[in-house]
GROMACS .gro file of C-alpha atoms in nm:
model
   89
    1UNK     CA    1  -0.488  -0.412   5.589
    2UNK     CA    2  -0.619  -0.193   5.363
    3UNK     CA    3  -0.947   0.033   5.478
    4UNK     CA    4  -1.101   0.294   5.354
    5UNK     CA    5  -1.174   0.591   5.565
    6UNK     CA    6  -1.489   0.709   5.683
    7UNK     CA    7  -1.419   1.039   5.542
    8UNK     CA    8  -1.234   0.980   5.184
    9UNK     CA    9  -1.417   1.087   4.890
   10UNK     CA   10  -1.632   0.856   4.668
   11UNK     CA   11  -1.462   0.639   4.415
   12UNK     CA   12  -1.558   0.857   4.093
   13UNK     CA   13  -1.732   0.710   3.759
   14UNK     CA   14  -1.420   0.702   3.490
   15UNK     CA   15  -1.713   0.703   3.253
   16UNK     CA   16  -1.744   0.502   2.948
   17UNK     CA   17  -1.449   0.305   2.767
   18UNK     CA   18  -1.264   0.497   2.499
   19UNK     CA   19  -1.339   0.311   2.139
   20UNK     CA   20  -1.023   0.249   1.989
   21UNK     CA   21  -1.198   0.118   1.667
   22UNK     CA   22  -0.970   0.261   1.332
   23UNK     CA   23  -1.157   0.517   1.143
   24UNK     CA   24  -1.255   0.401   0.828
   25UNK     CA   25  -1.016   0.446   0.519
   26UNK     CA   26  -1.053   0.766   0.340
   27UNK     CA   27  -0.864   0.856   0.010
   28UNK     CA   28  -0.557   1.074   0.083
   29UNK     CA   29  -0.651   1.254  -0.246
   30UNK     CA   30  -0.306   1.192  -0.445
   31UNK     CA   31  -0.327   1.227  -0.803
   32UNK     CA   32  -0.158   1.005  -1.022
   33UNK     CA   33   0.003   1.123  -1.319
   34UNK     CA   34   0.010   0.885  -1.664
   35UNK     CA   35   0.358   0.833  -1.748
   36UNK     CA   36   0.303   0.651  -2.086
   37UNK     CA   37   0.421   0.343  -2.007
   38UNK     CA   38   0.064   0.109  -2.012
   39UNK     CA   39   0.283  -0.142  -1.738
   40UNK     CA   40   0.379   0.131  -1.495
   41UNK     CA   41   0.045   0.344  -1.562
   42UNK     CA   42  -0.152   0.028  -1.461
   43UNK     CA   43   0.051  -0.026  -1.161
   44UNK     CA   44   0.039   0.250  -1.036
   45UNK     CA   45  -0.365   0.317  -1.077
   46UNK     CA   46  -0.347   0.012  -0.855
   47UNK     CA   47  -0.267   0.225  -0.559
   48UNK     CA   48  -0.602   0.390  -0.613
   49UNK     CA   49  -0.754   0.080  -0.392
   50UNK     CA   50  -0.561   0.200  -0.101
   51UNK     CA   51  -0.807   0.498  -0.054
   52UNK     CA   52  -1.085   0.187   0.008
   53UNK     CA   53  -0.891  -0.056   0.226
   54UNK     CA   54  -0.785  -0.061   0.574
   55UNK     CA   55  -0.453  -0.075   0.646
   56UNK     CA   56  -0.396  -0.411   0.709
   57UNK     CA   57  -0.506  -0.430   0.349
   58UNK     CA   58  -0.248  -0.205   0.231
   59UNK     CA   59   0.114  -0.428   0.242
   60UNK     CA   60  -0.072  -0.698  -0.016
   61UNK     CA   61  -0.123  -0.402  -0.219
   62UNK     CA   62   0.212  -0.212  -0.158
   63UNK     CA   63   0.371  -0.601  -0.273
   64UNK     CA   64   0.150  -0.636  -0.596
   65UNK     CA   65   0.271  -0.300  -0.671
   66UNK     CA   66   0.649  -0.345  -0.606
   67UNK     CA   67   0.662  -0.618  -0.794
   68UNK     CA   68   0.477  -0.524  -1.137
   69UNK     CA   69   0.730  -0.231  -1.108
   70UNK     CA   70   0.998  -0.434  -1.053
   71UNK     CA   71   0.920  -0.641  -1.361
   72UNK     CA   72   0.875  -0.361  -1.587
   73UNK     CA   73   1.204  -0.198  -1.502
   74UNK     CA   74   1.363  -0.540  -1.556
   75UNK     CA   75   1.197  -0.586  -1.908
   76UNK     CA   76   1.369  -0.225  -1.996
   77UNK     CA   77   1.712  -0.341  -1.917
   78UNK     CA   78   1.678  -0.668  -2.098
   79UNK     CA   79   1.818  -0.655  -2.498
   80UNK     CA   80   1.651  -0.693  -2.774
   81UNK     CA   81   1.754  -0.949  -3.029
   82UNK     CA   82   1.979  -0.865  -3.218
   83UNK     CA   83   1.869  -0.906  -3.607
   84UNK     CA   84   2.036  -1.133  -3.809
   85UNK     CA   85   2.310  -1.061  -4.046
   86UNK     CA   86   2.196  -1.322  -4.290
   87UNK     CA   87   2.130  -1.128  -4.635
   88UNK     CA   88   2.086  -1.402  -4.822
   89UNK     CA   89   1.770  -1.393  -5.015
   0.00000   0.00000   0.00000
C-alpha cells in the first residue's frame, strides 16, 4: 500500500506546460552572389524562400534546387553540334 504520511511535504505546483511551438522562420541573412549563369543565378535566388518557410517547408525547396542545378551542370557537359563540313554552295 502506498500512503502518504501525515508529515510529508505538499505535492508542489510544476507550473505551467513548457510550449514547444517552433519559432517562426527568420532569414539567416546569407547573401547570394550572381555567378552569371541566368540558370544557376535563378536557382539559387530560390533559396531566398527558405528565410520565409518553416522547416518542414525547406526539403521541397532544397529538391527544386538540387535538381535545376543538376540540370544545368548536365546541359554544360553535353556537346554542341558539330557544324557541318558541307561547303557546297
Amino acid at each position: 500500500m502506498s500512503e502518504t504520511p501525515a508529515d510529508a511535504p505538499p505535492a508542489q505546483d510544476p507550473g505551467p506546460e513548457p510550449s514547444y511551438d517552433p519559432a517562426a522562420p527568420a532569414p539567416l541573412g546569407v547573401g547570394r552572389t550572381p555567378t552569371g549563369h541566368a540558370g544557376v543565378d535563378e536557382r539559387l535566388d530560390r533559396l531566398a524562400a527558405l528565410d520565409h518557410l518553416a522547416a518542414d517547408g525547406h526539403a521541397e525547396v532544397y529538391e527544386d534546387v538540387h535538381e535545376g542545378l543538376r540540370s544545368a551542370l548536365t546541359a554544360l557537359d553535353a556537346r554542341p553540334p558539330s557544324p557541318s563540313h558541307d561547303l557546297r554552295s
